[in-house]
DNA sequence: GCCGCGCTTCGTCCACGGGCGAAGCGGGGC
DNA sequence: GCCCCGCTTCGCCCGTGGACGAAGCGCGGC
């Protein structure tokens, strides 16, 4: 039983993304971290009351989820779909915007980065290719399912499949705007990214400059990470 | 040399989609047809002056392209990226909107439909799977390239590869929100869809009811189409 | 050449919504 | 218990932008 997709409801969702302050907040949350209302207010360059109003709209609209902890309220993106929409809208914006200033992140940004909680860029796309090409994932209702081969392979890498299965979506596609190809999202995408960061196969790179809207989303691959991912899945993004 | 992706530019693009009248226009154009300003005004339920203003914003923003013919001005979506953004935003809206009215299109809509100018739904996803799984497409900069095997296979189906290559993008992914998987967009996606409709392997289904916001996007597969696509690419969506 | 039609431009109105300061609420710290 | 601090609510102001009617422009038809 799904709802009707009318122009009005689509416009309502798009309008939530169409305010500069809200867009700044969402872009900050797109880095994968949970942030307090105060931090988001500072990032968006507005006062606390305005930020509170924006965050109320975003949570009402189902784009942001809140988590109370003491006197702080931590905000994060609510779902895969929100991350996917931000990623795709970013691609549209880049395609549409005339080339004004040079793109300051260049190759490093396209090589590997976080898309909310999963891996993107050339690395994310190569990972998707490796997982499906080696038969670790098979088509399933609503995305992908892991095969017995995949279960063994991912287990050997130490990926927490149990945690991945607890997510609303186990594995589905997400558009990578810099590569124009799909990368892996869902619980499995998150579990793989978590494992890579946990084992220091990947590490977060510092922002290119202060106030960087892309935050700490850029990732660097360590020599060990390159070895492990190439050995297990044929993922090669160096050259 | 790419432009910078600031919150402000992303918000500006999203705001273009965030108006009910503009969203209605874009959703109508998402069916793949070129429509005149008058038709779009009627669809959006607004007067001619307002429609003209909205269309000017959409073309200025690079979301819609115009084509003069006599005293009519035909409007269509400007690029892959716009179609991809509409598709993804639709998915976000559906995920976010509480299930109000039942979804009236059900299985027929998920089985096969147009996403602007290429195939989507279970059929589009299966096609993508068939093309990549059989080695007809290989990873390439910015999407996919056709292999020699693929060139032969697509040639045998009568797909116009020369026309496909003239497009800005030859082949790239686009998110399918009903399947949560990638389907094929770009010049090749358009050429394949055109061939299928041309040979009556697929045909447009009438709107489920008048005023249907999804227009004539639903597609039906003919027995011959099912036979051809299964034989060439192992595409099976019947059961 | 004249009129008709599709579309755009201009001028005007008005409503929605985002911003802030002040005040209120609630959880922790001491 | 008191205060501090993070966040929200309230009340208000103001700017943006979307709507329409009237008028103008350009292409076609007769």
Coordinates of C-alpha atoms (C1' of nucleotides) in Angstrom, one line a residue:
Chain A
X1 CA 0.0 0.0 0.0
X2 CA 2.0 3.0 -1.3
X3 CA 1.0 6.6 -1.4
X4 CA 0.2 8.5 -4.5
X5 CA 2.9 10.5 -6.1
X6 CA 1.3 13.8 -7.0
X7 CA 3.1 16.9 -8.2
X8 CA 2.2 18.6 -5.0
X9 CA 3.8 16.0 -2.8
X10 CA 7.0 15.9 -4.9
X11 CA 7.1 19.6 -4.8
X12 CA 6.7 19.7 -1.1
X13 CA 9.7 17.4 -0.7
X14 CA 11.8 19.3 -3.2
X15 CA 10.9 22.6 -1.5
X16 CA 12.4 21.2 1.7
X17 CA 15.8 20.9 -0.1
X18 CA 15.3 24.3 -1.8
X19 CA 16.2 26.6 1.0
X20 CA 19.8 27.6 1.3
X21 CA 19.9 27.1 5.1
X22 CA 18.3 23.7 4.9
X23 CA 20.5 22.6 2.0
X24 CA 23.6 23.6 4.0
X25 CA 22.4 21.5 7.0
X26 CA 21.6 18.5 4.8
X27 CA 25.0 18.8 3.0
X28 CA 26.7 18.8 6.4
X29 CA 24.7 15.7 7.5
X30 CA 25.6 14.1 4.2
X31 CA 29.1 13.6 5.6
X32 CA 27.6 10.9 7.8
X33 CA 28.0 12.5 11.2
X34 CA 25.2 13.3 13.7
X35 CA 25.2 17.0 14.5
X36 CA 23.4 19.1 17.2
X37 CA 21.0 21.9 16.4
X38 CA 23.6 24.5 17.5
X39 CA 26.3 23.1 15.2
X40 CA 23.9 23.1 12.3
X41 CA 22.8 26.6 13.0
X42 CA 26.4 27.8 12.8
X43 CA 27.0 25.8 9.6
X44 CA 23.9 27.3 8.0
X45 CA 24.9 30.8 9.2
X46 CA 21.6 31.5 11.0
X47 CA 20.4 31.9 14.5
X48 CA 19.1 29.3 16.8
X49 CA 15.4 30.0 16.4
X50 CA 15.6 29.8 12.6
X51 CA 17.6 26.6 12.8
X52 CA 15.1 25.1 15.1
X53 CA 12.3 25.9 12.7
X54 CA 14.2 24.5 9.7
X55 CA 15.0 21.3 11.6
X56 CA 11.4 20.9 12.6
X57 CA 10.4 21.0 9.0
X58 CA 13.0 18.6 8.0
X59 CA 12.0 16.1 10.6
X60 CA 8.3 16.5 9.9
X61 CA 9.1 15.9 6.3
X62 CA 10.9 12.7 7.2
X63 CA 14.3 13.8 5.8
X64 CA 16.1 14.1 9.2
X65 CA 15.9 11.9 12.3
X66 CA 16.5 13.2 15.8
X67 CA 18.1 11.5 18.8
X68 CA 18.0 13.1 22.2
X69 CA 21.0 12.7 24.4
X70 CA 21.0 14.8 27.6
X71 CA 20.3 18.4 26.7
X72 CA 21.6 17.9 23.2
X73 CA 19.6 16.8 20.2
X74 CA 21.6 15.0 17.6
X75 CA 20.3 15.1 14.0
X76 CA 21.2 12.8 11.1
X77 CA 19.8 12.0 7.7
X78 CA 16.7 9.8 8.0
X79 CA 17.2 7.2 5.2
X80 CA 19.0 5.9 2.2
X81 CA 16.5 7.8 0.0
X82 CA 17.5 11.1 1.4
X83 CA 21.2 10.4 0.8
X84 CA 20.4 9.2 -2.7
X85 CA 18.4 12.3 -3.5
X86 CA 21.2 14.6 -2.2
X87 CA 23.7 12.7 -4.3
X88 CA 21.6 12.9 -7.5
X89 CA 20.7 16.5 -6.9
X90 CA 24.3 17.3 -6.5
X91 CA 25.0 15.7 -9.9
X92 CA 22.2 17.7 -11.5
X93 CA 23.5 20.9 -10.0
X94 CA 27.0 20.2 -11.2
X95 CA 25.7 19.3 -14.7
X96 CA 23.6 22.5 -14.8
X97 CA 25.8 25.0 -13.2
X98 CA 28.1 26.8 -15.6
X99 CA 31.8 26.1 -14.8
X100 CA 32.6 29.1 -12.7
X101 CA 35.3 28.5 -10.2
X102 CA 37.5 25.5 -10.8
X103 CA 36.6 22.3 -8.9
X104 CA 39.0 22.4 -6.0
X105 CA 38.9 18.7 -5.0
X106 CA 39.7 17.2 -8.3
X107 CA 40.8 13.7 -8.4
X108 CA 41.1 13.1 -4.7
X109 CA 37.4 13.7 -4.3
X110 CA 36.4 11.5 -7.2
X111 CA 38.7 8.7 -6.1
X112 CA 37.0 7.8 -2.8
X113 CA 34.5 9.6 -0.5
X114 CA 31.6 9.0 1.8
X115 CA 28.0 9.2 0.5
X116 CA 26.3 9.6 3.9
X117 CA 27.3 6.2 5.4
X118 CA 28.6 4.2 2.5
X119 CA 31.5 4.4 0.0
X120 CA 31.3 6.4 -3.2
X121 CA 33.5 7.7 -6.0
X122 CA 35.7 5.4 -8.1
X123 CA 36.2 3.2 -5.1
X124 CA 32.5 2.8 -4.4
X125 CA 31.7 2.0 -8.0
X126 CA 34.6 -0.5 -8.3
X127 CA 33.4 -2.2 -5.1
X128 CA 29.9 -2.5 -6.6
X129 CA 31.3 -4.0 -9.7
X130 CA 33.5 -6.4 -7.7
X131 CA 30.6 -7.6 -5.5
X132 CA 28.2 -8.2 -8.4
X133 CA 30.8 -9.4 -10.9
X134 CA 32.1 -12.1 -8.6
X135 CA 28.7 -13.3 -7.7
X136 CA 28.8 -12.2 -4.1
X137 CA 25.5 -10.4 -4.6
X138 CA 22.5 -11.6 -6.6
X139 CA 19.4 -9.6 -7.7
X140 CA 16.6 -9.6 -5.2
X141 CA 13.3 -7.9 -4.5
X142 CA 14.1 -4.3 -3.7
X143 CA 17.8 -4.5 -4.4
X144 CA 20.4 -7.2 -3.8
X145 CA 20.8 -10.3 -1.6
X146 CA 24.1 -11.9 -0.5
X147 CA 25.0 -15.3 -2.0
X148 CA 26.7 -18.1 -0.1
X149 CA 29.9 -17.3 -1.8
X150 CA 29.4 -13.7 -0.8
X151 CA 28.6 -14.6 2.8
X152 CA 32.0 -16.4 3.0
X153 CA 33.9 -13.7 1.3
X154 CA 32.4 -10.8 3.3
X155 CA 32.8 -12.9 6.5
X156 CA 36.5 -13.3 5.8
X157 CA 36.8 -9.6 5.5
X158 CA 35.1 -9.2 8.8
X159 CA 32.1 -7.3 7.5
X160 CA 29.3 -7.4 10.1
X161 CA 26.5 -9.0 8.1
X162 CA 24.2 -9.4 11.1
X163 CA 24.2 -5.6 11.6
X164 CA 23.7 -5.1 7.9
X165 CA 20.6 -7.2 7.9
X166 CA 19.1 -5.2 10.7
X167 CA 18.9 -2.1 8.4
X168 CA 15.6 -1.3 6.7
X169 CA 17.3 -2.1 3.4
X170 CA 20.0 -4.7 3.2
X171 CA 21.6 -3.7 -0.1
X172 CA 20.4 -1.3 -2.8
X173 CA 21.9 1.0 -5.5
X174 CA 22.7 4.6 -5.1
X175 CA 23.7 6.9 -8.0
X176 CA 27.3 8.1 -8.0
X177 CA 27.2 11.5 -9.6
X178 CA 30.9 11.8 -10.3
X179 CA 31.1 8.4 -12.0
X180 CA 27.6 8.3 -13.4
X181 CA 27.4 4.7 -12.1
X182 CA 25.7 2.9 -9.3
X183 CA 27.5 2.3 -6.0
X184 CA 26.2 0.2 -3.0
X185 CA 24.0 1.6 -0.3
X186 CA 21.9 0.0 2.5
X187 CA 22.9 -1.8 5.6
X188 CA 25.6 -3.7 3.7
X189 CA 27.1 -0.5 2.2
X190 CA 27.3 0.9 5.7
X191 CA 28.8 -2.2 7.2
X192 CA 31.5 -2.4 4.5
X193 CA 32.4 1.3 5.0
X194 CA 32.5 0.9 8.7
X195 CA 34.8 -2.1 8.4
X196 CA 37.1 -0.2 6.1
X197 CA 37.4 2.7 8.4
X198 CA 37.6 0.5 11.5
X199 CA 40.6 -1.5 10.1
X200 CA 42.2 1.7 8.7
X201 CA 42.0 0.5 5.2
X202 CA 40.5 3.9 4.6
X203 CA 40.9 7.1 6.6
X204 CA 39.1 10.4 6.5
X205 CA 41.1 13.2 4.8
X206 CA 41.1 16.7 6.2
X207 CA 38.9 19.3 4.5
X208 CA 40.7 20.9 1.5
X209 CA 40.2 24.3 3.1
X210 CA 38.2 25.7 6.0
X211 CA 34.5 26.1 5.5
X212 CA 34.7 23.4 2.8
X213 CA 31.0 22.5 2.1
X214 CA 32.1 18.9 1.4
X215 CA 33.4 18.6 5.0
X216 CA 35.4 15.5 5.9
X217 CA 33.8 13.3 3.2
X218 CA 37.0 12.7 1.2
X219 CA 38.7 9.4 2.0
X220 CA 42.2 8.1 1.5
X221 CA 43.2 4.5 0.8
X222 CA 46.1 3.0 2.8
X223 CA 48.5 0.6 1.2
X224 CA 47.1 -2.2 3.3
X225 CA 43.6 -1.3 2.3
X226 CA 44.6 -1.3 -1.4
X227 CA 46.1 -4.8 -1.0
X228 CA 43.1 -6.2 0.9
X229 CA 40.4 -4.8 -1.4
X230 CA 42.3 -5.8 -4.5
X231 CA 42.9 -9.3 -3.2
X232 CA 39.4 -10.0 -2.2
X233 CA 37.4 -8.2 -4.8
X234 CA 39.7 -7.0 -7.6
X235 CA 39.2 -3.4 -6.6
X236 CA 41.9 -1.3 -8.0
X237 CA 41.6 2.5 -8.1
X238 CA 45.2 3.6 -7.8
X239 CA 46.4 4.1 -11.4
Chain B
X1 CA 37.0 22.3 -14.9
X2 CA 33.9 21.8 -12.8
X3 CA 32.0 24.3 -10.8
X4 CA 31.9 24.4 -7.0
X5 CA 29.0 22.6 -5.3
X6 CA 27.9 25.0 -2.6
X7 CA 24.8 24.7 -0.5
X8 CA 23.4 27.8 -2.3
X9 CA 23.7 26.4 -5.8
X10 CA 22.2 23.0 -4.7
X11 CA 19.4 24.9 -3.0
X12 CA 18.8 27.0 -6.2
X13 CA 18.4 23.8 -8.2
X14 CA 16.1 22.2 -5.7
X15 CA 14.0 25.3 -5.4
X16 CA 13.3 25.0 -9.1
X17 CA 11.7 21.6 -8.4
X18 CA 10.0 22.9 -5.2
X19 CA 7.1 24.7 -6.7
X20 CA 3.9 22.8 -7.3
X21 CA 3.3 24.3 -10.8
X22 CA 6.9 23.6 -11.9
X23 CA 6.8 20.1 -10.4
X24 CA 3.6 19.4 -12.3
X25 CA 5.2 20.6 -15.6
X26 CA 8.4 18.5 -15.1
X27 CA 6.4 15.4 -14.2
X28 CA 4.5 15.8 -17.4
X29 CA 7.7 16.2 -19.4
X30 CA 9.1 13.2 -17.6
X31 CA 6.8 11.0 -19.8
X32 CA 9.2 11.8 -22.6
X33 CA 7.0 14.0 -24.8
X34 CA 7.6 17.6 -25.8
X35 CA 4.8 19.8 -24.8
X36 CA 3.9 23.4 -25.6
X37 CA 3.7 26.2 -23.1
X38 CA -0.1 26.2 -23.3
X39 CA -0.4 22.5 -22.6
X40 CA 1.9 22.8 -19.7
X41 CA -0.1 25.8 -18.3
X42 CA -3.2 23.7 -18.5
X43 CA -1.5 20.7 -16.8
X44 CA -0.2 22.9 -14.0
X45 CA -3.5 24.6 -13.6
X46 CA -2.2 28.1 -14.0
X47 CA -2.6 31.0 -16.5
X48 CA -0.4 31.6 -19.5
X49 CA 1.7 34.4 -17.9
X50 CA 2.5 32.3 -14.9
X51 CA 3.4 29.3 -17.0
X52 CA 5.7 31.5 -19.1
X53 CA 7.5 32.8 -16.1
X54 CA 8.0 29.3 -14.7
X55 CA 9.2 27.9 -18.0
X56 CA 11.7 30.8 -18.3
X57 CA 13.1 29.9 -14.9
X58 CA 13.3 26.2 -15.8
X59 CA 15.2 26.9 -19.0
X60 CA 17.4 29.5 -17.4
X61 CA 18.2 26.8 -14.8
X62 CA 19.1 24.3 -17.5
X63 CA 16.4 21.9 -16.5
X64 CA 14.2 22.3 -19.6
X65 CA 15.2 22.8 -23.3
X66 CA 13.0 24.7 -25.8
X67 CA 12.5 24.1 -29.5
X68 CA 10.6 26.6 -31.6
X69 CA 8.4 25.4 -34.3
X70 CA 6.1 27.9 -36.0
X71 CA 4.2 29.8 -33.4
X72 CA 4.6 27.0 -30.9
X73 CA 7.4 26.4 -28.4
X74 CA 8.0 22.8 -27.5
X75 CA 9.5 22.1 -24.2
X76 CA 11.3 19.0 -23.0
X77 CA 13.6 17.9 -20.2
X78 CA 17.2 19.1 -20.9
X79 CA 19.3 16.2 -19.8
X80 CA 19.8 12.8 -18.3
X81 CA 20.6 14.5 -15.0
X82 CA 17.2 16.1 -14.8
X83 CA 15.4 12.8 -15.4
X84 CA 17.6 11.1 -12.8
X85 CA 16.8 13.8 -10.3
X86 CA 13.1 13.5 -10.9
X87 CA 13.3 9.7 -10.6
X88 CA 15.2 9.9 -7.3
X89 CA 13.1 12.6 -5.8
X90 CA 10.0 10.6 -6.7
X91 CA 11.5 7.7 -4.7
X92 CA 12.3 9.9 -1.8
X93 CA 8.8 11.3 -1.8
X94 CA 7.3 7.9 -1.9
X95 CA 9.5 6.7 1.0
X96 CA 8.8 9.8 3.0
X97 CA 5.0 10.2 2.4
X98 CA 2.8 8.3 4.7
X99 CA 0.7 5.7 2.9
X100 CA -2.4 7.7 2.3
X101 CA -4.3 6.6 -0.7
X102 CA -3.4 3.2 -2.1
X103 CA -1.0 3.2 -5.0
X104 CA -3.3 2.8 -8.0
X105 CA -0.8 1.5 -10.5
X106 CA 0.6 -1.5 -8.6
X107 CA 2.4 -4.1 -10.4
X108 CA 1.7 -2.9 -13.9
X109 CA 3.6 0.3 -13.2
X110 CA 6.6 -1.5 -11.6
X111 CA 6.8 -4.0 -14.4
X112 CA 7.8 -1.6 -17.2
X113 CA 7.6 2.1 -17.7
X114 CA 9.4 5.0 -19.3
X115 CA 11.8 7.2 -17.3
X116 CA 11.9 10.1 -19.6
X117 CA 13.4 8.5 -22.7
X118 CA 14.6 5.1 -21.5
X119 CA 13.2 2.0 -19.9
X120 CA 12.6 1.6 -16.2
X121 CA 10.9 -0.7 -13.8
X122 CA 11.6 -4.4 -13.5
X123 CA 12.2 -4.5 -17.3
X124 CA 14.7 -1.7 -17.2
X125 CA 16.6 -3.2 -14.3
X126 CA 16.6 -6.7 -16.0
X127 CA 17.9 -5.1 -19.2
X128 CA 20.8 -3.4 -17.3
X129 CA 21.6 -6.7 -15.7
X130 CA 21.5 -8.6 -19.0
X131 CA 23.7 -6.1 -20.8
X132 CA 26.4 -5.9 -18.1
X133 CA 26.1 -9.6 -17.1
X134 CA 26.6 -10.8 -20.7
X135 CA 29.6 -8.6 -21.2
X136 CA 27.9 -6.3 -23.8
X137 CA 28.8 -3.3 -21.7
X138 CA 32.1 -2.6 -19.9
X139 CA 33.0 0.0 -17.3
X140 CA 34.2 3.2 -18.8
X141 CA 35.0 6.8 -17.9
X142 CA 31.6 8.4 -17.0
X143 CA 29.5 5.3 -17.4
X144 CA 29.6 2.3 -19.7
X145 CA 31.1 1.5 -23.1
X146 CA 29.9 -1.1 -25.6
X147 CA 32.1 -4.1 -26.2
X148 CA 32.6 -5.9 -29.5
X149 CA 30.3 -8.6 -28.4
X150 CA 27.8 -6.0 -27.4
X151 CA 28.1 -4.2 -30.7
X152 CA 27.2 -7.4 -32.6
X153 CA 24.3 -8.2 -30.2
X154 CA 22.8 -4.7 -30.3
X155 CA 23.3 -4.5 -34.0
X156 CA 21.4 -7.8 -34.5
X157 CA 18.5 -6.3 -32.5
X158 CA 18.6 -3.3 -34.8
X159 CA 19.5 -0.7 -32.1
X160 CA 20.8 2.5 -33.6
X161 CA 24.3 2.7 -32.1
X162 CA 25.3 5.6 -34.2
X163 CA 22.5 7.7 -32.9
X164 CA 23.3 6.5 -29.4
X165 CA 26.8 7.8 -29.7
X166 CA 25.7 11.2 -30.8
X167 CA 24.2 11.8 -27.3
X168 CA 26.1 13.8 -24.7
X169 CA 26.4 10.6 -22.7
X170 CA 26.5 7.2 -24.4
X171 CA 25.5 5.0 -21.4
X172 CA 25.2 5.7 -17.7
X173 CA 23.2 4.6 -14.7
X174 CA 20.0 6.0 -13.5
X175 CA 18.3 5.0 -10.2
X176 CA 15.1 3.1 -10.4
X177 CA 13.1 4.0 -7.4
X178 CA 10.6 1.2 -7.6
X179 CA 13.3 -1.5 -7.8
X180 CA 16.0 0.3 -5.8
X181 CA 18.5 -0.7 -8.5
X182 CA 20.2 1.0 -11.5
X183 CA 18.7 1.0 -15.0
X184 CA 20.4 2.2 -18.2
X185 CA 20.2 5.8 -19.3
X186 CA 22.0 7.9 -21.9
X187 CA 22.0 7.7 -25.7
X188 CA 22.0 3.9 -25.6
X189 CA 19.1 3.7 -23.2
X190 CA 17.1 6.0 -25.5
X191 CA 18.1 4.0 -28.6
X192 CA 17.0 0.7 -27.0
X193 CA 13.7 2.2 -25.8
X194 CA 13.1 3.7 -29.3
X195 CA 13.8 0.3 -30.9
X196 CA 11.4 -1.5 -28.6
X197 CA 8.6 0.9 -29.2
X198 CA 9.3 1.1 -32.9
X199 CA 9.1 -2.7 -33.4
X200 CA 6.1 -2.9 -31.0
X201 CA 8.0 -5.1 -28.6
X202 CA 6.6 -2.6 -26.1
X203 CA 3.6 -0.3 -26.3
X204 CA 2.3 2.6 -24.2
X205 CA -0.6 1.7 -21.9
X206 CA -3.4 4.2 -21.5
X207 CA -3.5 6.2 -18.3
X208 CA -5.1 4.4 -15.4
X209 CA -7.5 7.2 -15.1
X210 CA -7.9 10.8 -16.4
X211 CA -5.7 13.4 -14.9
X212 CA -3.2 10.7 -13.9
X213 CA 0.0 12.4 -13.0
X214 CA 2.0 9.5 -14.4
X215 CA 0.6 10.2 -17.8
X216 CA 1.2 7.6 -20.4
X217 CA 4.5 6.3 -18.9
X218 CA 3.3 2.8 -18.2
X219 CA 4.4 0.2 -20.8
X220 CA 3.1 -3.2 -21.8
X221 CA 5.3 -6.0 -23.2
X222 CA 4.0 -7.9 -26.3
X223 CA 4.5 -11.6 -26.6
X224 CA 7.0 -11.0 -29.4
X225 CA 8.9 -8.5 -27.3
X226 CA 9.1 -11.0 -24.4
X227 CA 10.5 -13.6 -26.8
X228 CA 13.0 -11.3 -28.4
X229 CA 14.3 -9.8 -25.2
X230 CA 14.5 -13.1 -23.4
X231 CA 16.3 -14.7 -26.4
X232 CA 18.9 -11.9 -26.8
X233 CA 19.5 -10.9 -23.2
X234 CA 17.8 -13.3 -20.9
X235 CA 15.3 -10.6 -19.8
X236 CA 12.3 -12.2 -18.2
X237 CA 9.8 -10.2 -16.3
X238 CA 6.6 -12.1 -16.8
X239 CA 6.3 -14.2 -13.7
Chain C
dG1 C1' -2.6 43.2 -45.5
dC2 C1' -5.4 42.1 -42.0
dC3 C1' -6.7 39.3 -38.4
dG4 C1' -6.1 35.5 -35.1
dC5 C1' -3.5 32.9 -32.0
dG6 C1' 0.4 31.4 -29.0
dC7 C1' 3.4 33.2 -26.1
dT8 C1' 5.9 36.9 -23.5
dT9 C1' 6.4 41.3 -21.0
dC10 C1' 4.8 44.7 -17.8
dG11 C1' 2.6 46.3 -13.7
dT12 C1' 0.4 45.3 -9.6
dC13 C1' -1.2 42.8 -5.7
dC14 C1' -0.8 39.8 -2.0
dA15 C1' 0.5 35.8 0.7
dC16 C1' 3.8 32.7 2.2
dG17 C1' 7.8 32.0 4.7
dG18 C1' 12.3 33.0 6.6
dG19 C1' 14.7 36.0 9.9
dC20 C1' 15.4 37.8 14.6
dG21 C1' 14.8 39.2 19.8
dA22 C1' 12.5 37.9 23.9
dA23 C1' 10.7 34.7 26.6
dG24 C1' 9.8 29.9 28.1
dC25 C1' 11.1 25.0 28.8
dG26 C1' 13.9 21.2 30.4
dG27 C1' 18.1 18.6 31.4
dG28 C1' 22.7 18.7 33.9
dG29 C1' 26.3 20.5 36.8
dC30 C1' 27.7 22.1 41.2
Chain D
dG1 C1' 18.2 24.2 45.1
dC2 C1' 20.3 27.2 42.2
dC3 C1' 22.0 28.5 37.9
dC4 C1' 23.6 27.7 33.3
dC5 C1' 23.0 26.2 28.8
dG6 C1' 20.8 24.1 24.7
dC7 C1' 16.9 24.3 22.4
dT8 C1' 12.1 25.7 21.3
dT9 C1' 8.0 28.8 21.1
dC10 C1' 6.0 33.3 20.4
dG11 C1' 5.4 37.6 18.1
dC12 C1' 6.7 40.6 14.8
dC13 C1' 8.9 42.5 10.5
dC14 C1' 10.0 42.3 5.9
dG15 C1' 11.5 40.5 1.5
dT16 C1' 10.8 37.3 -2.1
dG17 C1' 8.2 35.4 -5.6
dG18 C1' 4.0 33.7 -7.6
dA19 C1' -0.6 35.0 -9.3
dC20 C1' -3.4 37.7 -12.6
dG21 C1' -5.1 41.3 -16.3
dA22 C1' -3.7 44.2 -19.9
dA23 C1' -0.8 45.1 -23.4
dG24 C1' 2.8 43.8 -26.8
dC25 C1' 5.3 40.8 -30.1
dG26 C1' 5.8 37.4 -33.7
dC27 C1' 4.4 33.9 -36.7
dG28 C1' 0.7 31.8 -39.8
dG29 C1' -3.6 31.7 -42.2
dC30 C1' -7.0 33.7 -45.2

